[in-house]
Coordinates of N, CA, C and O in Angstrom, one line a residue:
M18 N 46.0 14.1 60.5 CA 47.0 13.2 61.1 C 46.7 13.1 62.6 O 46.8 12.0 63.1
E19 N 46.5 14.2 63.3 CA 46.3 14.1 64.7 C 45.0 13.2 65.0 O 45.0 12.5 65.9
K20 N 44.0 13.4 64.1 CA 42.8 12.6 64.3 C 43.1 11.1 64.2 O 42.5 10.3 64.9
K21 N 43.9 10.8 63.2 CA 44.3 9.4 63.0 C 44.9 8.7 64.2 O 44.7 7.5 64.5
K22 N 45.7 9.5 65.0 CA 46.3 9.0 66.2 C 45.3 8.6 67.2 O 45.7 7.9 68.2
R23 N 44.1 9.0 67.1 CA 43.1 8.8 68.2 C 42.0 7.8 67.7 O 40.9 7.8 68.3
N24 N 42.3 6.9 66.7 CA 41.3 6.0 66.2 C 40.9 4.9 67.2 O 39.8 4.4 67.1
T25 N 41.8 4.5 68.0 CA 41.5 3.4 69.0 C 41.7 4.0 70.4 O 42.2 5.0 70.6
C26 N 41.1 3.2 71.3 CA 41.2 3.6 72.7 C 42.7 3.8 73.2 O 43.1 4.7 73.9
D27 N 43.5 2.8 72.7 CA 45.0 2.9 73.0 C 45.6 4.1 72.4 O 46.4 4.8 73.1
D28 N 45.3 4.4 71.2 CA 45.8 5.6 70.5 C 45.4 6.9 71.3 O 46.1 7.8 71.5
Y29 N 44.1 6.9 71.7 CA 43.6 8.0 72.5 C 44.3 8.2 73.8 O 44.7 9.3 74.2
Q30 N 44.6 7.0 74.5 CA 45.3 7.1 75.7 C 46.7 7.6 75.5 O 47.2 8.5 76.3
N31 N 47.4 7.2 74.5 CA 48.7 7.7 74.2 C 48.7 9.2 73.9 O 49.5 10.0 74.4
F32 N 47.7 9.6 73.1 CA 47.6 11.0 72.7 C 47.4 11.9 73.9 O 48.0 12.9 74.1
V33 N 46.4 11.5 74.8 CA 46.1 12.2 76.0 C 47.3 12.3 77.0 O 47.6 13.3 77.5
T34 N 48.0 11.2 77.1 CA 49.2 11.2 78.0 C 50.2 12.2 77.5 O 50.7 13.0 78.3
D35 N 50.5 12.2 76.2 CA 51.4 13.2 75.6 C 50.9 14.6 75.8 O 51.7 15.5 76.2
K36 N 49.6 14.8 75.6 CA 49.1 16.2 75.7 C 49.2 16.7 77.1 O 49.5 17.8 77.4
L37 N 48.8 15.8 78.1 CA 48.9 16.2 79.5 C 50.3 16.4 79.9 O 50.6 17.4 80.7
T38 N 51.3 15.7 79.4 CA 52.7 15.9 79.7 C 53.1 17.3 79.2 O 53.9 18.0 79.9
D39 N 52.6 17.7 78.0 CA 53.0 19.0 77.4 C 52.3 20.1 78.2 O 52.9 21.2 78.5
L40 N 51.0 19.9 78.7 CA 50.3 20.9 79.4 C 50.8 21.2 80.8 O 50.8 22.3 81.3
F41 N 51.3 20.1 81.4 CA 51.7 20.2 82.8 C 53.2 19.7 82.9 O 53.4 18.6 83.5
P42 N 54.1 20.4 82.4 CA 55.5 19.9 82.3 C 56.2 19.8 83.7 O 57.2 19.1 83.8
D43 N 55.6 20.5 84.7 CA 56.2 20.4 86.0 C 55.7 19.2 86.8 O 56.2 18.9 88.0
L44 N 54.7 18.5 86.3 CA 54.1 17.3 86.9 C 54.5 16.0 86.2 O 54.7 16.1 85.0
S45 N 54.6 14.9 86.9 CA 54.9 13.7 86.3 C 53.6 13.1 85.8 O 52.6 12.9 86.5
V46 N 53.5 12.7 84.5 CA 52.4 12.1 83.9 C 52.8 10.7 83.4 O 53.8 10.5 82.7
R47 N 52.0 9.6 83.9 CA 52.4 8.3 83.6 C 51.2 7.5 83.1 O 50.1 7.6 83.6
K48 N 51.5 6.7 82.0 CA 50.4 5.8 81.5 C 50.6 4.5 82.2 O 51.6 4.0 82.5
E49 N 49.4 3.8 82.4 CA 49.4 2.5 83.0 C 50.2 2.5 84.3 O 51.0 1.6 84.6
W50 N 49.9 3.5 85.2 CA 50.6 3.6 86.4 C 50.2 2.6 87.5 O 49.0 2.5 87.8
P51 N 51.1 1.8 88.0 CA 50.8 0.8 89.0 C 50.7 1.6 90.4 O 51.8 2.1 90.9
A52 N 49.6 1.6 91.0 CA 49.4 2.3 92.3 C 50.1 1.7 93.5 O 50.5 2.4 94.4
F53 N 50.3 0.4 93.4 CA 51.0 -0.3 94.5 C 52.0 -1.3 93.9 O 51.7 -1.8 92.8
E54 N 53.0 -1.6 94.6 CA 53.9 -2.7 94.2 C 53.2 -4.0 94.3 O 52.4 -4.2 95.2
R55 N 53.4 -4.8 93.3 CA 52.7 -6.1 93.3 C 53.3 -7.0 94.4 O 54.5 -7.2 94.5
S56 N 52.4 -7.5 95.3 CA 52.9 -8.5 96.3 C 51.9 -9.6 96.4 O 50.7 -9.4 96.1
L57 N 52.3 -10.7 97.0 CA 51.4 -11.8 97.1 C 50.1 -11.5 97.9 O 50.2 -11.0 99.0
G58 N 49.0 -11.7 97.3 CA 47.7 -11.6 98.0 C 47.2 -10.2 98.0 O 46.2 -10.0 98.7
V59 N 47.8 -9.2 97.4 CA 47.3 -7.8 97.4 C 46.9 -7.4 96.0 O 47.8 -7.5 95.1
Y60 N 45.7 -6.9 95.8 CA 45.3 -6.4 94.5 C 46.1 -5.2 94.2 O 46.3 -4.3 95.0
A61 N 46.7 -5.1 93.0 CA 47.5 -3.9 92.6 C 47.0 -3.3 91.3 O 47.4 -3.7 90.2
P62 N 46.0 -2.4 91.4 CA 45.4 -1.8 90.2 C 46.4 -0.9 89.5 O 47.4 -0.4 90.0
R63 N 46.2 -0.8 88.1 CA 46.9 0.1 87.3 C 45.9 1.2 86.8 O 44.8 0.8 86.3
V64 N 46.3 2.4 86.9 CA 45.4 3.5 86.5 C 45.8 3.8 85.0 O 47.0 3.9 84.7
D65 N 44.8 4.0 84.2 CA 45.1 4.3 82.7 C 46.1 5.4 82.6 O 47.1 5.3 81.8
I66 N 45.9 6.6 83.2 CA 46.8 7.7 83.2 C 46.8 8.3 84.6 O 45.7 8.5 85.2
A67 N 47.9 8.6 85.2 CA 48.0 9.2 86.5 C 48.9 10.4 86.4 O 50.0 10.4 85.7
I68 N 48.6 11.5 87.1 CA 49.4 12.7 87.2 C 49.9 12.8 88.6 O 49.1 12.7 89.6
G69 N 51.2 12.9 88.8 CA 51.8 13.0 90.1 C 51.8 14.5 90.6 O 51.3 15.3 89.9
P70 N 52.4 14.7 91.7 CA 53.3 13.8 92.4 C 52.6 12.6 93.0 O 51.4 12.6 93.3
F71 N 53.4 11.5 93.1 CA 52.9 10.3 93.6 C 53.3 10.0 95.1 O 54.4 10.3 95.5
S72 N 52.3 9.6 95.8 CA 52.5 9.3 97.2 C 52.6 7.8 97.4 O 51.7 7.1 97.7
I73 N 53.9 7.4 97.3 CA 54.1 5.9 97.3 C 55.0 5.5 98.5 O 55.2 4.3 98.7
T74 N 55.5 6.4 99.3 CA 56.3 6.1 100.4 C 55.5 5.8 101.7 O 54.7 6.7 102.0
P75 N 55.5 4.7 102.3 CA 54.7 4.4 103.4 C 54.9 5.5 104.5 O 56.0 5.8 104.8
G76 N 53.8 5.9 105.1 CA 53.8 6.9 106.2 C 54.0 8.3 105.7 O 53.9 9.2 106.6
E77 N 54.2 8.6 104.5 CA 54.3 9.9 104.0 C 53.1 10.2 103.0 O 52.7 9.4 102.3
T78 N 52.6 11.5 103.1 CA 51.5 11.9 102.3 C 52.0 13.1 101.5 O 53.0 13.7 101.8
R79 N 51.2 13.4 100.5 CA 51.4 14.6 99.6 C 50.3 15.6 99.8 O 50.0 16.4 98.9
I80 N 49.6 15.6 100.9 CA 48.4 16.4 101.1 C 48.7 17.9 100.8 O 47.9 18.5 100.1
F81 N 49.7 18.4 101.4 CA 50.0 19.9 101.2 C 50.4 20.2 99.7 O 50.0 21.2 99.2
E82 N 51.1 19.3 99.1 CA 51.4 19.5 97.7 C 50.1 19.4 96.8 O 50.0 20.3 95.9
Y83 N 49.2 18.5 97.1 CA 48.0 18.4 96.4 C 47.1 19.7 96.6 O 46.5 20.2 95.7
D84 N 47.1 20.1 97.9 CA 46.4 21.3 98.2 C 46.9 22.5 97.4 O 46.1 23.3 96.9
N85 N 48.2 22.6 97.3 CA 48.8 23.7 96.5 C 48.5 23.6 95.1 O 48.2 24.6 94.4
L86 N 48.5 22.4 94.5 CA 48.2 22.2 93.1 C 46.7 22.5 92.8 O 46.5 23.2 91.8
V87 N 45.8 22.2 93.6 CA 44.4 22.5 93.3 C 44.1 24.0 93.4 O 43.1 24.5 92.9
E88 N 45.0 24.7 94.1 CA 44.9 26.2 94.2 C 45.6 26.9 93.1 O 45.4 28.1 92.9
D89 N 46.5 26.2 92.4 CA 47.2 26.8 91.2 C 46.1 27.3 90.2 O 45.2 26.5 89.8
H90 N 46.3 28.5 89.7 CA 45.3 29.1 88.8 C 45.0 28.2 87.6 O 43.8 27.9 87.3
R91 N 46.0 27.8 86.9 CA 45.8 27.0 85.7 C 45.2 25.7 85.9 O 44.3 25.2 85.2
I92 N 45.7 25.0 87.0 CA 45.2 23.7 87.3 C 43.8 23.8 87.8 O 42.9 23.0 87.4
N93 N 43.5 24.8 88.6 CA 42.2 25.0 89.1 C 41.2 25.2 88.0 O 40.1 24.7 88.0
A94 N 41.6 26.0 87.0 CA 40.7 26.3 85.9 C 40.4 25.0 85.1 O 39.3 24.8 84.6
F95 N 41.5 24.2 84.9 CA 41.4 22.9 84.2 C 40.4 22.0 84.9 O 39.4 21.4 84.3
L96 N 40.5 21.9 86.3 CA 39.6 21.0 87.1 C 38.2 21.6 87.1 O 37.2 20.9 87.0
R97 N 38.1 22.9 87.1 CA 36.7 23.5 87.2 C 36.0 23.3 85.8 O 34.8 23.0 85.8
S98 N 36.7 23.3 84.7 CA 36.1 23.0 83.4 C 35.6 21.5 83.4 O 34.5 21.3 82.9
L99 N 36.4 20.6 83.9 CA 36.0 19.2 84.0 C 34.7 19.1 84.9 O 33.8 18.4 84.6
Y100 N 34.7 19.8 86.0 CA 33.6 19.8 87.0 C 32.3 20.3 86.3 O 31.3 19.7 86.4
E101 N 32.4 21.4 85.6 CA 31.2 22.0 84.9 C 30.7 21.0 83.8 O 29.4 20.9 83.7
I102 N 31.6 20.4 83.1 CA 31.1 19.4 82.1 C 30.5 18.2 82.8 O 29.4 17.7 82.3
H103 N 31.1 17.7 83.8 CA 30.5 16.6 84.6 C 29.1 17.0 85.1 O 28.2 16.1 84.9
L104 N 28.9 18.2 85.6 CA 27.6 18.6 86.1 C 26.6 18.5 84.9 O 25.4 18.0 85.1
G105 N 27.0 19.0 83.7 CA 26.1 18.9 82.6 C 25.8 17.4 82.2 O 24.7 17.1 81.8
N106 N 26.8 16.6 82.3 CA 26.6 15.2 81.9 C 25.6 14.4 82.9 O 24.9 13.6 82.5
I107 N 25.7 14.8 84.1 CA 24.8 14.1 85.1 C 23.5 14.8 85.4 O 22.7 14.4 86.2
R108 N 23.3 16.0 84.8 CA 22.1 16.8 85.0 C 20.8 16.1 85.0 O 20.0 16.3 85.9
N109 N 20.6 15.2 84.1 CA 19.4 14.4 84.0 C 19.2 13.5 85.2 O 18.1 13.1 85.5
E110 N 20.3 13.2 85.9 CA 20.2 12.3 87.0 C 20.0 13.0 88.3 O 19.7 12.4 89.4
L111 N 20.3 14.3 88.3 CA 20.3 15.1 89.6 C 19.1 14.9 90.4 O 19.1 14.8 91.6
S112 N 17.9 15.0 89.8 CA 16.7 15.0 90.6 C 16.4 13.6 91.0 O 15.6 13.4 92.0
Q113 N 17.0 12.6 90.4 CA 16.7 11.2 90.8 C 17.6 10.7 92.0 O 17.1 10.4 93.0
E114 N 18.9 10.7 91.8 CA 19.8 10.2 92.8 C 21.1 10.9 93.1 O 21.5 11.1 94.2
I115 N 21.7 11.4 92.0 CA 23.1 11.9 92.2 C 23.0 13.3 92.7 O 22.4 14.2 92.2
S116 N 23.7 13.6 93.9 CA 23.8 14.9 94.4 C 25.3 15.3 94.4 O 26.0 14.9 95.3
P117 N 25.7 16.1 93.4 CA 27.1 16.4 93.3 C 27.5 17.3 94.5 O 26.7 18.1 95.0
S118 N 28.8 17.2 94.8 CA 29.3 18.0 95.9 C 29.7 19.4 95.2 O 29.7 19.5 94.0
S119 N 30.0 20.3 96.1 CA 30.5 21.6 95.5 C 31.9 21.3 95.0 O 32.6 20.4 95.3
F120 N 32.4 22.3 94.1 CA 33.7 22.1 93.5 C 34.8 22.1 94.6 O 35.7 21.3 94.6
N121 N 34.7 23.0 95.7 CA 35.7 23.0 96.7 C 35.7 21.7 97.5 O 36.7 21.2 97.9
D122 N 34.5 21.1 97.8 CA 34.5 19.8 98.5 C 35.2 18.7 97.6 O 35.9 17.9 98.1
L123 N 34.9 18.8 96.3 CA 35.5 17.8 95.4 C 37.0 17.8 95.4 O 37.7 16.8 95.6
I124 N 37.6 19.0 95.3 CA 39.1 19.1 95.2 C 39.8 18.8 96.4 O 41.1 18.6 96.4
F125 N 39.1 18.9 97.6 CA 39.8 18.6 98.9 C 39.3 17.3 99.5 O 39.7 17.0 100.6
K126 N 38.5 16.5 98.8 CA 37.9 15.3 99.4 C 38.9 14.2 99.7 O 39.0 13.8 100.9
N127 N 39.7 13.7 98.8 CA 40.5 12.6 99.0 C 41.9 13.0 99.5 O 42.9 13.1 98.7
Q128 N 42.0 13.3 100.8 CA 43.3 13.8 101.3 C 44.5 12.9 101.2 O 45.6 13.3 101.0
N129 N 44.3 11.6 101.4 CA 45.4 10.7 101.4 C 45.5 9.9 100.1 O 45.6 8.7 100.0
A130 N 45.5 10.6 99.0 CA 45.5 10.0 97.6 C 47.0 9.5 97.3 O 47.9 10.0 97.9
R131 N 47.1 8.6 96.4 CA 48.4 8.1 96.0 C 48.9 8.9 94.7 O 50.1 8.8 94.4
C132 N 48.0 9.6 94.0 CA 48.4 10.5 92.9 C 47.5 11.7 92.9 O 46.5 11.7 93.6
F133 N 47.9 12.7 92.2 CA 47.1 13.9 92.1 C 45.8 13.7 91.3 O 44.7 14.0 91.8
I134 N 45.9 13.2 90.1 CA 44.7 13.0 89.3 C 44.9 11.6 88.7 O 45.9 11.2 88.1
A135 N 43.8 10.8 88.8 CA 43.8 9.4 88.3 C 42.7 9.4 87.2 O 41.5 9.7 87.4
F136 N 43.1 9.0 86.0 CA 42.2 8.9 84.8 C 41.9 7.4 84.5 O 42.9 6.6 84.4
E137 N 40.7 7.1 84.3 CA 40.3 5.8 83.7 C 39.5 6.0 82.4 O 38.5 6.8 82.4
I138 N 40.0 5.4 81.3 CA 39.4 5.6 80.0 C 38.6 4.3 79.8 O 39.2 3.2 79.8
E139 N 37.3 4.4 79.6 CA 36.5 3.1 79.4 C 35.9 3.1 78.0 O 35.3 4.1 77.6
N140 N 35.9 2.0 77.4 CA 35.4 1.8 76.0 C 34.3 0.8 76.0 O 33.1 1.1 75.8
T141 N 34.7 -0.5 76.2 CA 33.7 -1.6 76.0 C 33.6 -2.5 77.2 O 33.2 -3.6 77.1
S142 N 34.1 -2.1 78.3 CA 34.1 -2.9 79.5 C 32.8 -3.2 80.1 O 31.8 -2.6 79.8
T143 N 32.7 -4.3 80.9 CA 31.5 -4.6 81.6 C 31.2 -3.6 82.7 O 32.0 -2.8 83.1
K144 N 29.9 -3.6 83.1 CA 29.5 -2.7 84.2 C 30.3 -2.9 85.5 O 30.7 -1.9 86.1
K145 N 30.6 -4.1 85.8 CA 31.4 -4.4 87.0 C 32.8 -3.9 86.8 O 33.4 -3.3 87.8
H146 N 33.4 -4.0 85.7 CA 34.7 -3.4 85.4 C 34.7 -1.9 85.5 O 35.6 -1.3 86.1
I147 N 33.7 -1.3 85.0 CA 33.6 0.2 85.1 C 33.4 0.6 86.5 O 34.0 1.6 86.9
M148 N 32.6 -0.1 87.3 CA 32.5 0.2 88.7 C 33.9 0.1 89.4 O 34.2 1.0 90.2
G149 N 34.7 -0.9 89.0 CA 36.0 -1.0 89.6 C 36.9 0.2 89.2 O 37.7 0.7 90.0
S150 N 36.7 0.7 88.0 CA 37.5 1.8 87.5 C 37.1 3.1 88.3 O 38.0 3.9 88.6
I151 N 35.8 3.2 88.6 CA 35.4 4.4 89.4 C 36.0 4.3 90.8 O 36.5 5.3 91.3
V152 N 35.9 3.2 91.4 CA 36.5 3.0 92.7 C 38.0 3.3 92.7 O 38.6 4.0 93.6
N153 N 38.7 2.7 91.7 CA 40.2 2.9 91.6 C 40.5 4.4 91.5 O 41.4 5.0 92.2
A154 N 39.8 5.1 90.5 CA 40.2 6.5 90.3 C 39.8 7.4 91.5 O 40.6 8.2 91.9
A155 N 38.7 7.1 92.1 CA 38.3 7.9 93.2 C 39.1 7.6 94.5 O 39.4 8.5 95.3
S156 N 39.6 6.4 94.6 CA 40.5 6.1 95.8 C 41.9 6.5 95.6 O 42.5 7.0 96.6
L157 N 42.4 6.4 94.4 CA 43.9 6.6 94.2 C 44.2 8.1 93.9 O 45.3 8.5 94.2
G158 N 43.3 8.8 93.3 CA 43.6 10.2 92.9 C 42.9 11.2 93.9 O 41.8 10.9 94.4
R159 N 43.6 12.3 94.1 CA 42.9 13.4 94.8 C 41.6 13.7 94.0 O 40.6 14.0 94.6
I160 N 41.8 13.7 92.7 CA 40.6 13.8 91.8 C 40.6 12.6 90.9 O 41.7 12.3 90.3
G161 N 39.5 11.9 90.7 CA 39.4 10.8 89.7 C 38.6 11.3 88.6 O 37.6 12.0 88.7
I162 N 39.0 10.9 87.4 CA 38.3 11.3 86.1 C 38.0 10.0 85.4 O 38.9 9.2 85.1
G163 N 36.7 9.9 85.0 CA 36.3 8.8 84.1 C 36.0 9.4 82.7 O 35.2 10.3 82.6
I164 N 36.8 8.9 81.8 CA 36.6 9.3 80.4 C 35.8 8.2 79.6 O 36.3 7.1 79.5
A165 N 34.6 8.6 79.2 CA 33.7 7.7 78.5 C 34.1 7.8 77.0 O 33.9 8.8 76.4
Y166 N 34.4 6.6 76.4 CA 34.8 6.6 75.0 C 33.6 6.6 74.1 O 33.8 6.9 72.9
N167 N 32.5 6.3 74.6 CA 31.3 6.3 73.8 C 30.0 6.6 74.7 O 30.1 6.6 75.9
D168 N 28.9 6.7 74.1 CA 27.7 7.1 74.8 C 27.2 6.0 75.7 O 26.7 6.3 76.8
S169 N 27.4 4.7 75.4 CA 27.0 3.6 76.2 C 27.8 3.6 77.5 O 27.2 3.5 78.6
V170 N 29.1 3.9 77.5 CA 29.9 4.0 78.7 C 29.5 5.2 79.5 O 29.5 5.1 80.7
L171 N 29.2 6.3 78.8 CA 28.8 7.5 79.6 C 27.6 7.2 80.4 O 27.5 7.5 81.6
R172 N 26.6 6.5 79.8 CA 25.4 6.1 80.5 C 25.7 5.2 81.6 O 25.1 5.3 82.7
T173 N 26.6 4.2 81.4 CA 27.0 3.3 82.5 C 27.7 4.0 83.6 O 27.3 3.8 84.8
F174 N 28.6 4.9 83.4 CA 29.2 5.7 84.4 C 28.1 6.4 85.3 O 28.1 6.3 86.5
I175 N 27.2 7.1 84.6 CA 26.2 7.8 85.3 C 25.3 6.9 86.1 O 24.9 7.2 87.3
R176 N 24.9 5.8 85.5 CA 24.0 4.8 86.2 C 24.7 4.3 87.4 O 24.0 4.1 88.5
I177 N 26.0 4.0 87.4 CA 26.7 3.5 88.5 C 26.8 4.5 89.6 O 26.5 4.2 90.8
L178 N 27.0 5.8 89.3 CA 27.0 6.8 90.3 C 25.7 7.0 90.9 O 25.5 7.2 92.1
A179 N 24.6 6.9 90.1 CA 23.3 7.0 90.6 C 23.0 5.8 91.6 O 22.4 6.0 92.6
Y180 N 23.4 4.6 91.2 CA 23.3 3.4 92.1 C 24.0 3.6 93.4 O 23.4 3.4 94.5
L181 N 25.2 4.1 93.4 CA 26.0 4.3 94.6 C 25.3 5.4 95.5 O 25.2 5.3 96.7
S182 N 24.7 6.4 94.8 CA 24.0 7.4 95.6 C 22.7 6.9 96.2 O 22.4 7.3 97.3
L183 N 22.0 6.0 95.4 CA 20.8 5.4 96.0 C 21.1 4.6 97.2 O 20.4 4.7 98.2
L184 N 22.2 3.8 97.2 CA 22.6 3.0 98.3 C 22.8 3.9 99.5 O 22.4 3.6 100.6
K185 N 23.5 5.0 99.3 CA 23.7 6.0 100.4 C 22.4 6.5 101.0 O 22.2 6.6 102.2
R186 N 21.5 6.9 100.1 CA 20.2 7.5 100.5 C 19.4 6.5 101.3 O 18.7 6.9 102.3
V187 N 19.4 5.2 101.0 CA 18.6 4.3 101.7 C 19.4 3.6 102.9 O 18.9 2.6 103.5
G188 N 20.6 4.1 103.2 CA 21.3 3.6 104.4 C 22.0 2.3 104.2 O 22.3 1.6 105.2
K189 N 22.4 2.0 103.0 CA 23.2 0.8 102.7 C 24.7 1.1 102.6 O 25.0 2.3 102.4
N190 N 25.5 0.1 102.7 CA 26.9 0.3 102.5 C 27.1 0.8 101.1 O 26.5 0.3 100.2
T191 N 28.0 1.8 100.9 CA 28.3 2.3 99.6 C 29.7 2.8 99.5 O 30.5 2.7 100.4
Y192 N 30.0 3.5 98.4 CA 31.3 4.0 98.2 C 31.2 5.5 97.8 O 30.3 5.9 97.0
D193 N 32.0 6.3 98.4 CA 31.9 7.8 98.2 C 32.6 8.2 96.9 O 33.8 8.0 96.8
T194 N 31.9 8.7 96.0 CA 32.5 9.1 94.7 C 32.5 10.6 94.5 O 32.5 11.1 93.4
T195 N 32.5 11.3 95.6 CA 32.5 12.8 95.6 C 33.5 13.4 94.7 O 33.3 14.4 94.1
N196 N 34.7 12.7 94.7 CA 35.8 13.3 93.9 C 36.0 12.7 92.5 O 37.0 12.8 91.9
F197 N 34.9 12.1 92.0 CA 35.0 11.5 90.7 C 34.2 12.2 89.7 O 33.0 12.5 89.9
L198 N 34.8 12.5 88.5 CA 34.1 13.3 87.5 C 34.0 12.5 86.2 O 34.9 11.7 85.9
I199 N 32.9 12.7 85.4 CA 32.7 12.0 84.2 C 32.7 12.9 83.0 O 31.9 13.9 83.0
V200 N 33.5 12.6 82.0 CA 33.5 13.4 80.8 C 33.6 12.4 79.6 O 34.0 11.3 79.8
T201 N 33.2 12.9 78.4 CA 33.3 12.0 77.2 C 34.7 12.3 76.7 O 35.4 13.3 77.0
K202 N 35.1 11.4 75.7 CA 36.5 11.6 75.1 C 36.5 12.9 74.4 O 37.6 13.6 74.4
E203 N 35.4 13.3 73.7 CA 35.4 14.5 72.9 C 35.5 15.7 73.9 O 36.2 16.7 73.6
Q204 N 34.7 15.7 74.9 CA 34.7 16.8 75.9 C 36.1 17.0 76.5 O 36.6 18.1 76.7
F205 N 36.8 15.9 76.8 CA 38.1 16.0 77.4 C 39.1 16.6 76.4 O 39.9 17.4 76.8
L206 N 39.0 16.2 75.2 CA 39.9 16.8 74.2 C 39.7 18.3 74.0 O 40.6 19.1 73.9
T207 N 38.4 18.7 74.1 CA 38.1 20.2 74.1 C 38.7 20.9 75.2 O 39.3 22.0 75.1
I208 N 38.6 20.3 76.4 CA 39.3 20.9 77.6 C 40.8 21.0 77.5 O 41.4 22.0 77.8
L209 N 41.4 20.0 76.9 CA 42.8 20.0 76.7 C 43.2 21.1 75.8 O 44.2 21.8 76.0
E210 N 42.5 21.2 74.7 CA 42.8 22.3 73.7 C 42.6 23.6 74.3 O 43.4 24.5 74.1
A211 N 41.5 23.8 75.1 CA 41.3 25.1 75.8 C 42.4 25.5 76.8 O 42.8 26.6 76.9
T212 N 42.9 24.5 77.5 CA 43.9 24.7 78.5 C 45.2 25.0 77.8 O 46.1 25.7 78.4
D213 N 45.4 24.5 76.6 CA 46.7 24.7 75.9 C 46.8 26.2 75.4 O 47.9 26.6 75.1
D214 N 45.7 26.9 75.3 CA 45.7 28.3 74.8 C 46.4 29.2 75.8 O 46.3 29.1 76.9

């Protein structure tokens, strides 16, 4: 029955949202979270799943709250598991372009985030759309997580990170994805189940 609930990407998103809500009852978990109020002429992205606290009041940040959260034993172990799987996923690219940061650099990178963790779940989107998801998750979350729904998306996530790293290496304008991690949908479910124990 639980497997049936995850047959589509939407079902998976609902299942993961509920599971994260159960795992982190003291944190706010929202599906399709709007990072900014919609206003004329301003792009207002929606993150597939976001974990708060949310930093949405102008002039106020949640830096110290996020610092405390990444130091929390349970949350730190959850993030470290994601980091280790991410390293395994990009291992084939390490010698070519991607140079991952240390775990401590990653969890303290995006100081002025709008949410604690931003998740983007990608299934059949274009490469440009996936690049936008990477930018949104890395910009809006203290930690950004890309969940690849299939092998093709996993390869696209990795290739885009490699491309952004290449741009940096050759002195071109690029985007810092130091705080962005890539996992597959199956890997993420395994981490959720392990965290639940």
